[in-house]
XYZ file of C-alpha atoms in Angstrom:
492
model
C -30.703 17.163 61.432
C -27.777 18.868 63.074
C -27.717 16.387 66.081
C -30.066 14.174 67.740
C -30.916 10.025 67.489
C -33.610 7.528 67.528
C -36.078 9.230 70.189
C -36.074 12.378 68.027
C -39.296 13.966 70.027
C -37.867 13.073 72.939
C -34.424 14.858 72.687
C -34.724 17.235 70.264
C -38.429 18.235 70.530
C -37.407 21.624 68.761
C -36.117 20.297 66.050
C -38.851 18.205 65.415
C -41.757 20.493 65.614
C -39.814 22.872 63.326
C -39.393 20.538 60.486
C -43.096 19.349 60.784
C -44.098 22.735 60.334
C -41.552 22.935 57.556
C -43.255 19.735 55.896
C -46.797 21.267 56.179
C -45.272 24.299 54.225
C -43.551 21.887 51.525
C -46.572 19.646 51.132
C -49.003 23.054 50.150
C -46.289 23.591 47.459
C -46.474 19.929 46.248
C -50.130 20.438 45.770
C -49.585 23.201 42.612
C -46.876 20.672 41.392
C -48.977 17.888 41.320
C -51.885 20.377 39.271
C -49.292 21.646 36.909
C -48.191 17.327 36.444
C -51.994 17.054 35.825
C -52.003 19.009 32.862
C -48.801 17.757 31.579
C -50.367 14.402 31.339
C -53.571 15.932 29.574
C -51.492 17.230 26.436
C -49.287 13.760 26.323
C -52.969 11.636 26.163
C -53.729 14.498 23.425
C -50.963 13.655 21.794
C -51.542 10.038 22.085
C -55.150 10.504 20.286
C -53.085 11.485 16.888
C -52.761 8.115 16.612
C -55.254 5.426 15.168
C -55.967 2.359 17.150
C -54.698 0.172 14.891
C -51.156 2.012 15.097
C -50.864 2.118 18.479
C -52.205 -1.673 18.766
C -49.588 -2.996 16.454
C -46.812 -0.850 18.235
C -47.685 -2.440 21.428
C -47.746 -6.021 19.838
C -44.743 -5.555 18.517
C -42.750 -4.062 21.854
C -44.337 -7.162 23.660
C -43.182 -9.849 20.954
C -39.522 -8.567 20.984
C -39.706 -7.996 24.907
C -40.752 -11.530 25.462
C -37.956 -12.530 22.780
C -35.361 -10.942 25.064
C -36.622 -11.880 27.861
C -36.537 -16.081 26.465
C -32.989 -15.743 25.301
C -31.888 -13.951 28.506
C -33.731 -16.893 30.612
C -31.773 -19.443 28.247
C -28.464 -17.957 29.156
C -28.535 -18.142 32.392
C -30.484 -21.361 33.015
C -27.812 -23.049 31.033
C -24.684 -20.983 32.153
C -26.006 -19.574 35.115
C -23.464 -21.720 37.138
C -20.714 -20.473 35.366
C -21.532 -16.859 37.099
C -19.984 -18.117 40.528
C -16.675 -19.515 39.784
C -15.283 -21.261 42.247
C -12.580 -19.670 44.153
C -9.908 -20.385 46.876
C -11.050 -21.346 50.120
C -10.126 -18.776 53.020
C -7.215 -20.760 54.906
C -7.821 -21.878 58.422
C -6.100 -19.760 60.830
C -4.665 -21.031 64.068
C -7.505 -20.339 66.591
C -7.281 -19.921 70.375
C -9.758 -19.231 72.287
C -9.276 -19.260 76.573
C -8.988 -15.866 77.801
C -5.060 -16.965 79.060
C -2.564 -16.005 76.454
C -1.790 -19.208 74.509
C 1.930 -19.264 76.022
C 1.042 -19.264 79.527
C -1.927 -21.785 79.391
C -0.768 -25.317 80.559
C -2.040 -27.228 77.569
C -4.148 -30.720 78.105
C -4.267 -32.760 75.143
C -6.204 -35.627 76.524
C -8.960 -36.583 76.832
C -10.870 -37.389 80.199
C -13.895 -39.162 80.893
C -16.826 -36.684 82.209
C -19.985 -37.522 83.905
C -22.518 -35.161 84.317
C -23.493 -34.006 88.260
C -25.343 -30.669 88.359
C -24.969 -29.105 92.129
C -27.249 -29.009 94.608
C -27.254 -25.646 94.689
C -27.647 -24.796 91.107
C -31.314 -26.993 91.565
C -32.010 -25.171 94.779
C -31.853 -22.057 92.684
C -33.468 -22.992 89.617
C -36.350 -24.024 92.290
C -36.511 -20.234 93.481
C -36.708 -18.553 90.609
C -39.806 -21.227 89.130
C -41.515 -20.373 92.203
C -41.320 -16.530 92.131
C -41.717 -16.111 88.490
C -43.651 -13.079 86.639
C -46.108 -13.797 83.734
C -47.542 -11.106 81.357
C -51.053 -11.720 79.992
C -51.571 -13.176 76.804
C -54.167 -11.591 74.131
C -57.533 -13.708 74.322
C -57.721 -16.582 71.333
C -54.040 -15.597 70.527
C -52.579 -18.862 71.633
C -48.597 -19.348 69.959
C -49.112 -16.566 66.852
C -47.591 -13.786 69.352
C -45.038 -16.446 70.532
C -45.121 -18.891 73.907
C -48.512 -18.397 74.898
C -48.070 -17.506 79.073
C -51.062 -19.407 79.993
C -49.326 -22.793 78.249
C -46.017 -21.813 79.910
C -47.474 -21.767 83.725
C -48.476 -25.494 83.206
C -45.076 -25.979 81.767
C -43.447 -24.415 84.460
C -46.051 -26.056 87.364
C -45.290 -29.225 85.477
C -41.349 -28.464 85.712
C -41.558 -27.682 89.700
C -43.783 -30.517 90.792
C -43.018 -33.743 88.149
C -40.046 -33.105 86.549
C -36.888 -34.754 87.983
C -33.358 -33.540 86.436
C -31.843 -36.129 88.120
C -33.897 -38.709 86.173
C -32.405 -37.161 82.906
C -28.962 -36.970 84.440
C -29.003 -40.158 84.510
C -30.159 -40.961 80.815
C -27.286 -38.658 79.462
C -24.629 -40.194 81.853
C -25.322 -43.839 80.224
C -23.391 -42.625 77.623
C -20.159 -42.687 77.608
C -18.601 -38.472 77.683
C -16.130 -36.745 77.789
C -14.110 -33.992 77.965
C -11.198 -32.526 76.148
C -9.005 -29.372 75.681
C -8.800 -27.738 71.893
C -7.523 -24.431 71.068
C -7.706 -22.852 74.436
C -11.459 -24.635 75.507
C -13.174 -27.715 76.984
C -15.017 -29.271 74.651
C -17.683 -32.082 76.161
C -18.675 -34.887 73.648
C -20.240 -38.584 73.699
C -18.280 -40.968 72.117
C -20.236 -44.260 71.877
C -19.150 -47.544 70.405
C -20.916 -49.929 68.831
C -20.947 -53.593 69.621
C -20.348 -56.697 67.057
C -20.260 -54.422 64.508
C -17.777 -53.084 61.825
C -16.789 -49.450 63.201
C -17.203 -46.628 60.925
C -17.233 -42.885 62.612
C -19.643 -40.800 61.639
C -20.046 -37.624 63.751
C -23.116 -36.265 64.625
C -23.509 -32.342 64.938
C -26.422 -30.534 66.729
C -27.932 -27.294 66.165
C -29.742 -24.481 67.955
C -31.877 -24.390 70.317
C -31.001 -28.171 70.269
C -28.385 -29.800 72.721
C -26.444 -33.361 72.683
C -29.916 -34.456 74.221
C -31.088 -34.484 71.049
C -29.094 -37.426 70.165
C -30.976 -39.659 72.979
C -33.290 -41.057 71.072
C -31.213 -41.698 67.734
C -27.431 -43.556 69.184
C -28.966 -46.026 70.608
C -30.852 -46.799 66.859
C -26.942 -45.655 65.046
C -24.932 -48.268 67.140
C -27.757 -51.344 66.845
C -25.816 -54.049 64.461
C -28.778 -53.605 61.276
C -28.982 -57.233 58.922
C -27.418 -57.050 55.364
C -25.799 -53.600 56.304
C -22.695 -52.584 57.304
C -22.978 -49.474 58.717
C -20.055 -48.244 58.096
C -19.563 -23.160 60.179
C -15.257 -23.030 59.900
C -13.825 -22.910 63.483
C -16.605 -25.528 64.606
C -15.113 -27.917 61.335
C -11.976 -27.348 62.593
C -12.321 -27.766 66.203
C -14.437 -31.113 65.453
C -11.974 -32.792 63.078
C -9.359 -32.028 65.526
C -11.405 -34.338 67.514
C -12.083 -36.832 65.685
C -8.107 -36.827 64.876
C -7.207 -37.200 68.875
C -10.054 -40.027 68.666
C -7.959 -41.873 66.159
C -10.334 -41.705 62.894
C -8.030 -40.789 59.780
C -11.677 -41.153 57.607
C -15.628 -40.319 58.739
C -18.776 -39.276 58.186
C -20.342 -36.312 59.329
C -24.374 -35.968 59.675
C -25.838 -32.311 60.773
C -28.734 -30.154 60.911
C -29.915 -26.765 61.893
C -26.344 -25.074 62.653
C -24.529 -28.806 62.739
C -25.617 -28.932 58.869
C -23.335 -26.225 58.157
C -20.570 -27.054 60.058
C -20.480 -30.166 58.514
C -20.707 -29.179 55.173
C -17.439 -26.599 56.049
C -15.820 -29.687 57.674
C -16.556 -31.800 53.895
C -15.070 -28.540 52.126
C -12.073 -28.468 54.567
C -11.632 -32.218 55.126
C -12.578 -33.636 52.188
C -9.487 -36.376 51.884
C -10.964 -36.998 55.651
C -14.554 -37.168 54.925
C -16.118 -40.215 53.506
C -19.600 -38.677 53.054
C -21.642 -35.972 54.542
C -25.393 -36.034 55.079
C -27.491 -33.536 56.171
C -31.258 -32.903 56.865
C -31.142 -28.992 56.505
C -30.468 -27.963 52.759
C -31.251 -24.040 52.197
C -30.458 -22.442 48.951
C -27.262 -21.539 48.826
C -25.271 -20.575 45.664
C -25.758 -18.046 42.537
C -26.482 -20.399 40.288
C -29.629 -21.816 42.812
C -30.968 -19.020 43.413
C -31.178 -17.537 39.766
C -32.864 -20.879 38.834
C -35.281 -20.718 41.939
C -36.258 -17.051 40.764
C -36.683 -18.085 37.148
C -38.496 -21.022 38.220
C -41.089 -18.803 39.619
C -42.338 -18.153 36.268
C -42.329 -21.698 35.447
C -42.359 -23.985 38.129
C -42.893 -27.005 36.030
C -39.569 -26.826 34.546
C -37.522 -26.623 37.561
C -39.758 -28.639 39.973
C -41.641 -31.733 40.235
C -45.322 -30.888 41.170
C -44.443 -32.863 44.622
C -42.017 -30.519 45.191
C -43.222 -27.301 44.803
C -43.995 -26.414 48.201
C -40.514 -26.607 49.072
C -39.814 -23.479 47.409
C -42.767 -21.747 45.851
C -44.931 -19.023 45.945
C -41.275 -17.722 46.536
C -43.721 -14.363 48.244
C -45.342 -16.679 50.577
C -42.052 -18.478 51.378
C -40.040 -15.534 51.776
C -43.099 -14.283 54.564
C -43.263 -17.383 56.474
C -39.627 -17.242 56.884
C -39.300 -13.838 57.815
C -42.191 -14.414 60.375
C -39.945 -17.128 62.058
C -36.586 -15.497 62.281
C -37.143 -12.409 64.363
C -34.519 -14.287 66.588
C -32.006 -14.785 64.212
C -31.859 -10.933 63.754
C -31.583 -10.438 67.385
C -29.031 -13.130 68.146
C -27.201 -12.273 65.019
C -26.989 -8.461 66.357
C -27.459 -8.219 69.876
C -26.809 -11.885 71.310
C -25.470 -10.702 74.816
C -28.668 -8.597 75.216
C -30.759 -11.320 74.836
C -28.615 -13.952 76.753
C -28.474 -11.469 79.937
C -32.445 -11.880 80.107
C -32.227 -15.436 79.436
C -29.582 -16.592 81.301
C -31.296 -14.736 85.223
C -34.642 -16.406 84.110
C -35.516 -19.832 83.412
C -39.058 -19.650 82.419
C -37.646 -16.997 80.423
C -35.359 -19.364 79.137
C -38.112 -22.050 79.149
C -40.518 -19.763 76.717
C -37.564 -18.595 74.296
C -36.849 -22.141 73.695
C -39.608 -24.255 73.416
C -41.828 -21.983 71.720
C -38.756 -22.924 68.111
C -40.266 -26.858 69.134
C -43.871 -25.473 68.292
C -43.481 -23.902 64.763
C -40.045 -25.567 63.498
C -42.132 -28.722 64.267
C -45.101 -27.774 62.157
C -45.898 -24.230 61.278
C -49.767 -24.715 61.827
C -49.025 -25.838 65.561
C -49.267 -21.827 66.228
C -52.938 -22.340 66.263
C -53.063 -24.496 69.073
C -53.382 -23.375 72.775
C -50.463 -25.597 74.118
C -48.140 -24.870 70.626
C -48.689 -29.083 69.503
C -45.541 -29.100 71.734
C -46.320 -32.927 73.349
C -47.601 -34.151 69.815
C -43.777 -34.864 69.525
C -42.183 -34.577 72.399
C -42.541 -34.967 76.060
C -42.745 -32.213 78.662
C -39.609 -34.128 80.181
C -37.838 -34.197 76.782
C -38.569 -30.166 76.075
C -37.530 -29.289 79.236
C -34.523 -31.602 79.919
C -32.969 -29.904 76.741
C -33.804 -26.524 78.385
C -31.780 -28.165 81.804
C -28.976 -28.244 79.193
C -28.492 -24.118 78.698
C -29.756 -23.606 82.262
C -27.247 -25.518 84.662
C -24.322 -25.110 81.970
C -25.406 -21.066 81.752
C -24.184 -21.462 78.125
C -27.240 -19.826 76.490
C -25.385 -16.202 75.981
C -22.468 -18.130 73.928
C -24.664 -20.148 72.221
C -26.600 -17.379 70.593
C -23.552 -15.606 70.253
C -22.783 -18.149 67.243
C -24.767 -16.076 65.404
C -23.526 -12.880 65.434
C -19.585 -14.582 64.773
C -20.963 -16.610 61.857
C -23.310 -13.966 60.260
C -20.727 -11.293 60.482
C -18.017 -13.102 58.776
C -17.223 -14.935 56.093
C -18.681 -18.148 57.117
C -21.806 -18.123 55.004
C -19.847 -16.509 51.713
C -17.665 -19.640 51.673
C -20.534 -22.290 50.949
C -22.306 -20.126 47.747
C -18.767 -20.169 46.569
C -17.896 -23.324 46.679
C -18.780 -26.939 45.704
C -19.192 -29.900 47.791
C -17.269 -32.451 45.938
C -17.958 -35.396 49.003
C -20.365 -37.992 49.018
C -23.579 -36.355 50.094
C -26.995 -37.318 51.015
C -29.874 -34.993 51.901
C -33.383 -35.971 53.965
C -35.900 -33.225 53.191
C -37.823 -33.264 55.708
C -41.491 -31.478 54.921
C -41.867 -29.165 57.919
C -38.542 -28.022 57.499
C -38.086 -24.338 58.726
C -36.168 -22.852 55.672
C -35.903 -23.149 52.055
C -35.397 -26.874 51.711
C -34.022 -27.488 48.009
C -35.732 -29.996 45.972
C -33.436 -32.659 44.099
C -33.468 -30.445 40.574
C -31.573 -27.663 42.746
C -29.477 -29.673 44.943
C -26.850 -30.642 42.282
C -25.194 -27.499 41.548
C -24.160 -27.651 44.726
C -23.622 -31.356 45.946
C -21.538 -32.257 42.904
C -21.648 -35.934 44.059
C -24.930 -36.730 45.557
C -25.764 -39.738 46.248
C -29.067 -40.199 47.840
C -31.778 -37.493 47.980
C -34.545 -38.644 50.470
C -38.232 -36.837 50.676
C -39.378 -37.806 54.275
C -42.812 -38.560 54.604
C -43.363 -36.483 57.870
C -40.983 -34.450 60.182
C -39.625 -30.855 60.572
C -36.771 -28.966 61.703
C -35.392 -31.096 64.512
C -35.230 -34.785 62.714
C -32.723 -36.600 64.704
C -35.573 -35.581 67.992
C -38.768 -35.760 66.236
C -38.418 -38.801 63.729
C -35.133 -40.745 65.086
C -35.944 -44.294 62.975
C -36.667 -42.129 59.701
C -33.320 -39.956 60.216
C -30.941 -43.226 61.613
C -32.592 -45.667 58.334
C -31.668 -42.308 56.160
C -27.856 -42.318 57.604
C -27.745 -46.396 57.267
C -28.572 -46.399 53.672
C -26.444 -43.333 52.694
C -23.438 -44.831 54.315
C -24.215 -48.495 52.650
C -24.316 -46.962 49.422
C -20.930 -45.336 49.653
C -19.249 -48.449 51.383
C -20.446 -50.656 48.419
C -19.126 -48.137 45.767
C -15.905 -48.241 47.061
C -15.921 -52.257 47.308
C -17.038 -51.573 43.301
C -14.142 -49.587 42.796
């Protein structure tokens, strides 16, 4: 078309009708091609019929024989140097970032670090408490409950539950026995917990937390991390960075570094970048990430048995059924990964809004078949208080828009490219956890790209947030990955 956009009948209704008119002219011609096609094919199956059976039998058995023969020798190329296809190249240096909206020579640089405590205003409550009460609902389909998302009739007993029981200050007070806070790098504030174990060797490991996840997911799982155990002694790029930085102006020359979700990939970047720094990295959210994985994944598909144990075929295969459910569940992604300050405008003026966007990722990231249920399985896990004190989190800090504009600065850079090119040469430990929302990669796959792994854990329940949903399994995971590495050093 000579001009025009997406709503085609709506602003060039001209144009439109004159090319449908033009199709309907096109399509009568198509019919007398398609007849005159017909009777091509009718001569080639005459000519076919010159041929006996036998002939054309053996011809096909033959084709097929040297076709599969190809097709073995081109499998046994690549399953043995399929690897070799992704050589491992220089990783991009690390620039010198700066982020505050002051240009870096005017800004009155802070480099230490100040205790925080957490006081939400009075006002920011008294707000929150206006827009619960005026809130809009759209009706749900009938028998739908979460497969078209956060099912509205669920959400006004969360929200009647979040005006009339639940008590922020309560949770204020459960973050604030923790010791935070705050600190200047690159230009911004960054707000951490930094909590010290008693009577017990201290070895740092730093903990990373994903999306829609906050630090509250941590509640449950420090307390368990800085408990003295017997017989154990516990010990994405600019995120890597920013939080070895950190760790530096905290005084730790050597750590460990345990993610998932979004906090599994920025600590695998900070073991790429920092791996002199790094005594071991373990993570609970493995997806396929290299060549040579994915070839073998995609081979395996005609024979799982050689690639997987039968235990583990879930975890990847039918690769059609896999690839489905995980389109199914990242609609989001897309949007935050293309639009992210669309979405956070919404978001950010509403808090059920806010309320249904989050929680209904703590229905099917928890289990997939929790979509069935009228209330989304959301308290088989987790309190009401729990869900919605990590939804307090985006809502008095108004930090929702940047969050999910990670997405977009990750997805449309380089981030990604530099883990499928490069190896993780660290200490590394993964906990598969079964209800895991992506492509979690069994053992047989993990090695070509954990070139040192050193404990490979199949959980026997859990999904996508571990460190919330299954704190003992996670913190017992962490304990025996970092004992491991401790006594191979002693060995060496």
């Amino acid at each position: 078309m000579l001009r025009g956009g997406h709503f085609a009948a709506f602003e060039e209704p001209n144009l439109l009708a004159d090319d449908n008119f033009s199709n309907f002219v096109q399509y009568t011609d198509m019919f007398v091609v398609f007849q005159s096609a017909s009777q091509i094919g009718k001569s080639f199956l005459a000519l076919i019929k010159r041929y006996t059976l036998t002939q054309v039998t053996m011809s096909l058995v033959k084709i097929i024989f040297l076709l599969n023969l190809l097709l073995a020798v081109i499998i046994g190329i690549l399953w043995k140097y399929g690897h070799k296809l992704q050589p491992e190249s220089e990783l991009p240096p690390l620039k010198d970032n700066w982020w505050a909206k002051e240009a870096k020579t005017n800004f009155l640089a802070d480099d230490k670090v100040h205790p925080f405590k957490i006081s939400v205003s009075e006002k920011v409550l008294d707000d929150l408490k206006s827009k619960l009460q005026n809130a809009r609902y759209s009706e749900p389909l009938e028998d739908a409950y979460f497969q078209y998302g956060f099912n509205t009739n669920y959400l006004k007993e969360v929200v009647e539950y979040w005006k009339t029981k639940y008590n922020w200050r309560d949770h204020e007070k459960t973050f604030n026995q923790f010791d935070g806070y705050k600190t200047q790098i690159d230009g911004i504030d960054i707000h951490f917990l930094h909590v010290k174990p008693k009577n017990i060797p201290l070895l740092p490991l730093l903990l990373i937390h994903g999306w829609p996840g906050s630090v509250y997911e941590f509640h449950k799982i420090l307390p368990i991390l800085t408990t003295p155990r017997e017989n154990s002694s516990f010990g994405p790029l600019e995120a890597s960075q920013t939080f070895d930085k950190l760790m530096s102006r905290l005084g730790f020359n050597k750590y460990y570094v345990q993610g998932g979700d979004w906090g599994s990939i920025i600590a695998t970047h900070t073991a790429l970048y920092f791996p002199k720094r790094v005594n071991g990295l373990h993570i609970n959210m493995a997806p396929i990430a290299t060549k040579g994985q994915y070839i073998k994944m995609l081979l395996g598909s005609f024979w799982p048995s050689v690639l997987v144990e039968d235990k583990d075929y879930n975890k990847l295969y039918p690769v059609a059924d896999k690839f489905i459910e995980a389109l199914s569940e990242t609609g989001y992604m897309h949007i935050q990964a293309t639009k992210p300050d669309t979405v956070g405008v919404g978001l950010n003026d509403s808090p059920v809004g806010l309320a249904a966007y989050i929680l209904e990722k703590f229905s099917t990231w928890v289990n997939p078949s929790y979509k069935t249920l009228a209330d989304g399985g959301l308290t088989k896990k987790f309190t009401l208080d729990e869900l919605l004190t990590n939804v307090m989190v985006y809502w008095v800090t108004g930090s929702i828009t940047s969050s999910v504009r990670f997405y977009k600065e990750c997805f449309l850079q380089y981030h990604l490219k530099i883990m499928s090119h490069h190896f993780i040469n660290v200490p590394s430990a993964i906990a598969a956890f079964p209800q895991e929302l992506f492509f979690c990669i069994p053992e047989t796959l993990a090695h070509h790209q954990f070139t040192n792994l050193v404990q490979y854990t199949n959980m026997p329940q859990g999904g996508h947030f571990a460190a919330f949903e299954e704190p003992n399994l996670l913190a017992d995971d962490v304990y025996s990955f970092v004992q491991k590495v401790e006594i191979s050093k002693i060995k060496k």
